[in-house]
Amino acid sequence: MSDLIIENVPLTKEWLADVVEKKIGVKPTIGTSGILDNSELGYMSMIRKVELHFNAEQEENHPNLPKHVVLKIACSAKGSGVIENAGGEVSNSEDAAAVEQFMHNTECDYYQVFAKLADKPLKVPTIYAAAKAGEKEAPVPVIVMEMFEDCKVYDLITGFNEEQLYKIVDELVKLHIFSLTTEKWKEVKRDPTMIAMADMFSMMVKSIADNLAKQPGLEVISTFVRNTFDKDPKFLQTIGDEYLEEKRTSVMTHGDLWAPQILWDKEDNIAGIIDWQITHRGSP
């Protein structure tokens, strides 16, 4: 029987067991892997949930041991498909791989910021590993994170009620407070891949905006494009530089906070906010 967690992906059960033990001090037996509900929605990576099994003595001595972890593995093929479905364009497979690498590396950087904190500033998952491409921590670019059990997401079309919106705002306030009262997060620099592909990334964002503006009810996006890209095709780089140079006050900005990234528990409270792959310095 293969020790691989996922077929054709060089991550072994022994490797994962060691990663979990390093974080929680208890070594599990790794069970089967499976596809998450809605794992095809809004993700640009291969997403799998993996069972963790502990013996009776471990469970007695360590209450609330995790039942699963989630593996998020960079996948350029899925990345290009998501971009194209959103109305953007990627010219070749190398560009798609570079975009996915930048997004994966960015998410690793910010999850590592949260992972080093004794107390989480807001509802983010526990991170067991966040390995970029080429790092010794893992043979492939992968994030191993907490699985929020028995959670749900709300459909974007249905939207949120007033109480839910206030709960989302509460989390954003916590993120702002963290950003404005700490400095460590500012040590995250723009990924070299992103810098090298700045022009292509700007064109991709403009292409997505142009296509969204054609959709019923979203025509206002065309005003945004006229006031930004049409006036200065490099406006994203310009603003980014001003944040880095402290010419503008900045906060940590999720960058992709929409319905599927917010997980809700049975009591309809926010359990976690995920997918921090385009997090950046942004406007308060």
Short mmCIF file of C-alpha atoms in Angstrom, two decimals:
data_model
loop_
_atom_site.label_atom_id
_atom_site.label_comp_id
_atom_site.label_asym_id
_atom_site.label_seq_id
_atom_site.Cartn_x
_atom_site.Cartn_y
_atom_site.Cartn_z
CA MET A 1 0.00 0.00 0.00
CA SER A 2 1.34 3.42 -0.98
CA ASP A 3 2.39 5.83 1.75
CA LEU A 4 1.35 8.77 -0.45
CA ILE A 5 -1.57 10.82 0.85
CA ILE A 6 -2.72 11.72 -2.67
CA GLU A 7 -1.89 9.70 -5.77
CA ASN A 8 0.99 11.19 -7.81
CA VAL A 9 1.67 13.92 -5.22
CA PRO A 10 4.94 13.29 -3.31
CA LEU A 11 3.57 13.98 0.17
CA THR A 12 3.73 10.96 2.46
CA LYS A 13 1.61 10.07 5.45
CA GLU A 14 4.73 9.95 7.61
CA TRP A 15 5.65 13.48 6.53
CA LEU A 16 2.18 14.78 7.44
CA ALA A 17 2.17 12.94 10.78
CA ASP A 18 5.48 14.61 11.67
CA VAL A 19 4.13 18.04 10.65
CA VAL A 20 1.07 17.65 12.87
CA GLU A 21 3.14 16.32 15.79
CA LYS A 22 5.49 19.31 15.57
CA LYS A 23 2.52 21.65 15.95
CA ILE A 24 0.42 19.94 18.63
CA GLY A 25 2.87 17.57 20.31
CA VAL A 26 0.90 14.43 19.45
CA LYS A 27 1.59 12.20 16.45
CA PRO A 28 -1.49 10.95 14.59
CA THR A 29 -2.02 8.04 12.28
CA ILE A 30 -2.93 9.44 8.87
CA GLY A 31 -6.15 8.16 7.34
CA THR A 32 -7.72 8.67 3.95
CA SER A 33 -7.93 11.88 1.95
CA GLY A 34 -11.03 13.24 0.27
CA ILE A 35 -12.43 16.20 -1.62
CA LEU A 36 -13.95 19.03 0.39
CA ASP A 37 -17.49 20.17 -0.27
CA ASN A 38 -17.40 23.10 -2.72
CA SER A 39 -13.65 22.59 -3.16
CA GLU A 40 -13.98 23.55 -6.83
CA LEU A 41 -15.54 26.92 -5.96
CA GLY A 42 -13.23 29.90 -5.70
CA TYR A 43 -10.00 27.94 -5.28
CA MET A 44 -6.87 27.99 -7.45
CA SER A 45 -5.21 24.96 -5.87
CA MET A 46 -5.77 21.27 -5.25
CA ILE A 47 -7.68 21.07 -1.96
CA ARG A 48 -7.96 17.86 0.07
CA LYS A 49 -9.12 17.00 3.58
CA VAL A 50 -7.14 14.30 5.36
CA GLU A 51 -8.30 12.20 8.30
CA LEU A 52 -6.26 12.16 11.52
CA HIS A 53 -6.59 9.26 13.94
CA PHE A 54 -5.41 9.22 17.56
CA ASN A 55 -5.42 6.34 20.02
CA ALA A 56 -7.46 6.31 23.22
CA GLU A 57 -4.54 7.37 25.42
CA GLN A 58 -3.73 10.33 23.19
CA GLU A 59 -7.36 11.46 23.18
CA GLU A 60 -7.61 11.10 26.96
CA ASN A 61 -4.47 13.15 27.60
CA HIS A 62 -5.09 15.74 24.89
CA PRO A 63 -8.72 16.89 24.55
CA ASN A 64 -10.01 18.48 21.35
CA LEU A 65 -7.52 16.86 19.01
CA PRO A 66 -8.21 17.67 15.34
CA LYS A 67 -10.15 15.16 13.26
CA HIS A 68 -8.84 16.42 9.93
CA VAL A 69 -6.39 18.80 8.34
CA VAL A 70 -6.66 20.46 4.94
CA LEU A 71 -3.92 20.28 2.31
CA LYS A 72 -3.78 23.13 -0.19
CA ILE A 73 -1.35 22.34 -3.00
CA ALA A 74 -0.37 24.88 -5.65
CA CYS A 75 -1.75 23.87 -9.06
CA SER A 76 -1.11 26.12 -12.07
CA ALA A 77 -3.59 24.27 -14.29
CA LYS A 78 -6.47 25.09 -11.93
CA GLY A 79 -5.14 28.62 -11.50
CA SER A 80 -5.32 29.45 -15.20
CA GLY A 81 -8.84 28.02 -15.42
CA VAL A 82 -10.12 30.15 -12.55
CA ILE A 83 -8.55 33.30 -14.02
CA GLU A 84 -10.08 32.62 -17.44
CA ASN A 85 -13.49 31.90 -15.93
CA ALA A 86 -13.32 35.26 -14.16
CA GLY A 87 -12.72 36.99 -17.48
CA GLY A 88 -8.93 37.32 -17.33
CA GLU A 89 -6.33 35.95 -19.69
CA VAL A 90 -3.10 34.01 -19.27
CA SER A 91 -0.94 33.87 -22.36
CA ASN A 92 0.82 30.56 -21.67
CA SER A 93 1.35 27.81 -19.14
CA GLU A 94 4.48 29.51 -17.76
CA ASP A 95 2.49 32.64 -16.91
CA ALA A 96 -0.21 30.53 -15.25
CA ALA A 97 2.41 28.74 -13.16
CA ALA A 98 4.00 32.06 -12.19
CA VAL A 99 0.65 33.52 -11.11
CA GLU A 100 -0.09 30.47 -8.97
CA GLN A 101 3.41 30.56 -7.47
CA PHE A 102 3.04 34.22 -6.51
CA MET A 103 -0.37 33.57 -4.94
CA HIS A 104 0.81 30.50 -3.05
CA ASN A 105 3.92 32.26 -1.77
CA THR A 106 1.89 35.28 -0.67
CA GLU A 107 -0.55 33.10 1.26
CA CYS A 108 2.37 31.28 2.92
CA ASP A 109 3.93 34.59 3.96
CA TYR A 110 0.81 35.93 5.65
CA TYR A 111 -0.20 32.62 7.23
CA GLN A 112 3.29 32.49 8.73
CA VAL A 113 2.72 35.95 10.21
CA PHE A 114 -0.44 34.69 11.93
CA ALA A 115 1.16 31.36 12.91
CA LYS A 116 3.87 33.10 14.94
CA LEU A 117 1.34 34.92 17.13
CA ALA A 118 0.35 33.55 20.53
CA ASP A 119 -3.22 34.76 19.97
CA LYS A 120 -4.90 35.08 16.60
CA PRO A 121 -6.04 38.66 15.91
CA LEU A 122 -9.09 37.38 14.00
CA LYS A 123 -10.68 34.15 12.77
CA VAL A 124 -7.92 32.55 10.72
CA PRO A 125 -7.08 28.84 10.52
CA THR A 126 -4.34 27.20 12.55
CA ILE A 127 -1.39 26.59 10.23
CA TYR A 128 0.66 23.40 10.54
CA ALA A 129 2.94 24.09 7.57
CA ALA A 130 3.26 26.74 4.86
CA ALA A 131 5.93 25.65 2.40
CA LYS A 132 6.87 27.60 -0.70
CA ALA A 133 8.33 26.02 -3.84
CA GLY A 134 11.86 24.77 -3.26
CA GLU A 135 11.77 24.96 0.53
CA LYS A 136 13.03 21.99 2.53
CA GLU A 137 9.88 21.87 4.66
CA ALA A 138 7.98 19.96 1.96
CA PRO A 139 8.69 18.32 -1.42
CA VAL A 140 5.96 20.39 -3.12
CA PRO A 141 4.45 23.83 -2.44
CA VAL A 142 1.78 23.09 0.16
CA ILE A 143 -0.15 24.62 3.03
CA VAL A 144 -1.37 22.34 5.81
CA MET A 145 -4.12 24.02 7.78
CA GLU A 146 -6.90 23.51 10.26
CA MET A 147 -10.15 22.13 8.91
CA PHE A 148 -13.17 23.96 10.25
CA GLU A 149 -15.59 21.12 11.00
CA ASP A 150 -19.34 21.37 10.35
CA CYS A 151 -19.11 24.74 8.65
CA LYS A 152 -20.96 26.25 5.72
CA VAL A 153 -20.59 29.05 3.21
CA TYR A 154 -23.34 31.29 1.91
CA ASP A 155 -24.20 31.64 -1.74
CA LEU A 156 -23.03 34.91 -3.24
CA ILE A 157 -26.40 35.48 -4.92
CA THR A 158 -28.31 35.06 -1.65
CA GLY A 159 -25.85 37.31 0.15
CA PHE A 160 -25.67 38.11 3.86
CA ASN A 161 -28.24 39.52 6.26
CA GLU A 162 -27.56 42.58 8.40
CA GLU A 163 -26.39 40.59 11.43
CA GLN A 164 -23.94 38.58 9.32
CA LEU A 165 -22.58 41.74 7.72
CA TYR A 166 -21.89 43.22 11.15
CA LYS A 167 -19.99 40.05 12.09
CA ILE A 168 -17.88 40.40 8.95
CA VAL A 169 -17.21 44.06 9.77
CA ASP A 170 -16.15 43.03 13.30
CA GLU A 171 -13.46 40.78 11.80
CA LEU A 172 -12.29 43.56 9.50
CA VAL A 173 -12.05 45.92 12.47
CA LYS A 174 -9.86 43.35 14.25
CA LEU A 175 -7.65 43.11 11.17
CA HIS A 176 -7.34 46.91 11.05
CA ILE A 177 -6.46 47.11 14.74
CA PHE A 178 -3.81 44.42 14.28
CA SER A 179 -2.40 46.20 11.23
CA LEU A 180 -2.25 49.63 12.85
CA THR A 181 -0.79 48.50 16.18
CA THR A 182 1.87 46.01 15.01
CA GLU A 183 4.78 46.11 12.58
CA LYS A 184 5.76 42.47 11.96
CA TRP A 185 3.29 42.01 9.11
CA LYS A 186 5.02 44.81 7.22
CA GLU A 187 8.12 42.64 6.94
CA VAL A 188 6.34 40.67 4.21
CA LYS A 189 7.70 41.97 0.92
CA ARG A 190 6.15 41.71 -2.49
CA ASP A 191 6.94 38.37 -4.06
CA PRO A 192 9.73 38.59 -6.70
CA THR A 193 7.48 36.76 -9.17
CA MET A 194 4.84 39.44 -8.72
CA ILE A 195 7.36 42.23 -9.29
CA ALA A 196 8.63 40.58 -12.48
CA MET A 197 5.09 40.07 -13.77
CA ALA A 198 3.64 43.40 -12.64
CA ASP A 199 2.64 44.52 -16.13
CA MET A 200 0.98 41.21 -16.99
CA PHE A 201 -0.82 41.12 -13.65
CA SER A 202 -2.14 44.67 -14.17
CA MET A 203 -3.43 43.72 -17.62
CA MET A 204 -5.05 40.61 -16.16
CA VAL A 205 -6.84 42.62 -13.45
CA LYS A 206 -8.01 45.18 -16.02
CA SER A 207 -9.27 42.39 -18.29
CA ILE A 208 -11.26 40.88 -15.41
CA ALA A 209 -12.68 44.32 -14.52
CA ASP A 210 -13.64 45.03 -18.13
CA ASN A 211 -15.45 41.71 -18.43
CA LEU A 212 -17.23 42.10 -15.09
CA ALA A 213 -18.40 45.58 -16.13
CA LYS A 214 -20.33 43.96 -18.98
CA GLN A 215 -22.45 41.96 -16.55
CA PRO A 216 -25.93 43.27 -15.60
CA GLY A 217 -25.76 45.29 -12.40
CA LEU A 218 -21.99 45.64 -12.48
CA GLU A 219 -21.72 48.47 -14.99
CA VAL A 220 -20.32 50.77 -12.27
CA ILE A 221 -17.02 48.88 -12.54
CA SER A 222 -16.42 50.67 -15.84
CA THR A 223 -16.22 53.94 -13.86
CA PHE A 224 -13.52 52.39 -11.69
CA VAL A 225 -11.56 51.36 -14.80
CA ARG A 226 -11.82 54.86 -16.30
CA ASN A 227 -10.57 56.45 -13.07
CA THR A 228 -7.68 54.03 -12.61
CA PHE A 229 -6.28 51.92 -15.45
CA ASP A 230 -7.31 54.32 -18.22
CA LYS A 231 -5.58 57.22 -16.48
CA ASP A 232 -2.48 55.29 -15.40
CA PRO A 233 -1.93 51.72 -16.67
CA LYS A 234 0.62 51.25 -13.87
CA PHE A 235 -1.58 52.59 -11.08
CA LEU A 236 -1.45 49.30 -9.13
CA GLN A 237 2.35 49.42 -9.00
CA THR A 238 2.30 53.13 -8.17
CA ILE A 239 -0.02 52.72 -5.19
CA GLY A 240 1.83 49.60 -4.06
CA ASP A 241 5.11 51.51 -4.04
CA GLU A 242 3.54 54.34 -2.03
CA TYR A 243 2.36 51.88 0.63
CA LEU A 244 5.79 50.25 0.84
CA GLU A 245 7.48 53.64 1.12
CA GLU A 246 5.05 54.64 3.91
CA LYS A 247 3.72 57.53 1.83
CA ARG A 248 0.23 56.17 2.49
CA THR A 249 -1.14 54.66 5.70
CA SER A 250 -1.74 50.98 5.03
CA VAL A 251 -3.39 47.97 6.61
CA MET A 252 -3.24 44.28 5.83
CA THR A 253 -5.85 43.75 3.13
CA HIS A 254 -7.27 40.30 2.38
CA GLY A 255 -7.77 41.19 -1.28
CA ASP A 256 -10.31 38.49 -2.14
CA LEU A 257 -12.89 38.63 0.64
CA TRP A 258 -16.11 37.32 -0.84
CA ALA A 259 -18.70 34.78 0.23
CA PRO A 260 -16.78 31.47 -0.24
CA GLN A 261 -13.84 32.70 1.83
CA ILE A 262 -15.96 33.14 4.98
CA LEU A 263 -16.84 29.93 6.85
CA TRP A 264 -19.78 29.93 9.28
CA ASP A 265 -20.40 27.56 12.20
CA LYS A 266 -23.69 26.00 13.35
CA GLU A 267 -24.54 29.08 15.46
CA ASP A 268 -24.03 31.29 12.40
CA ASN A 269 -20.86 32.83 13.77
CA ILE A 270 -17.74 33.23 11.67
CA ALA A 271 -15.51 30.19 12.18
CA GLY A 272 -12.73 31.21 9.83
CA ILE A 273 -11.60 33.42 6.99
CA ILE A 274 -9.48 31.62 4.42
CA ASP A 275 -7.70 32.13 1.07
CA TRP A 276 -5.22 34.91 1.81
CA GLN A 277 -3.33 34.43 -1.47
CA ILE A 278 -3.55 38.02 -2.72
CA THR A 279 -3.16 39.71 0.66
CA HIS A 280 -1.29 43.00 0.40
CA ARG A 281 -0.88 46.44 1.89
CA GLY A 282 -4.05 48.37 1.20
CA SER A 283 -6.18 51.30 2.21
CA PRO A 284 -7.70 51.44 5.74
#
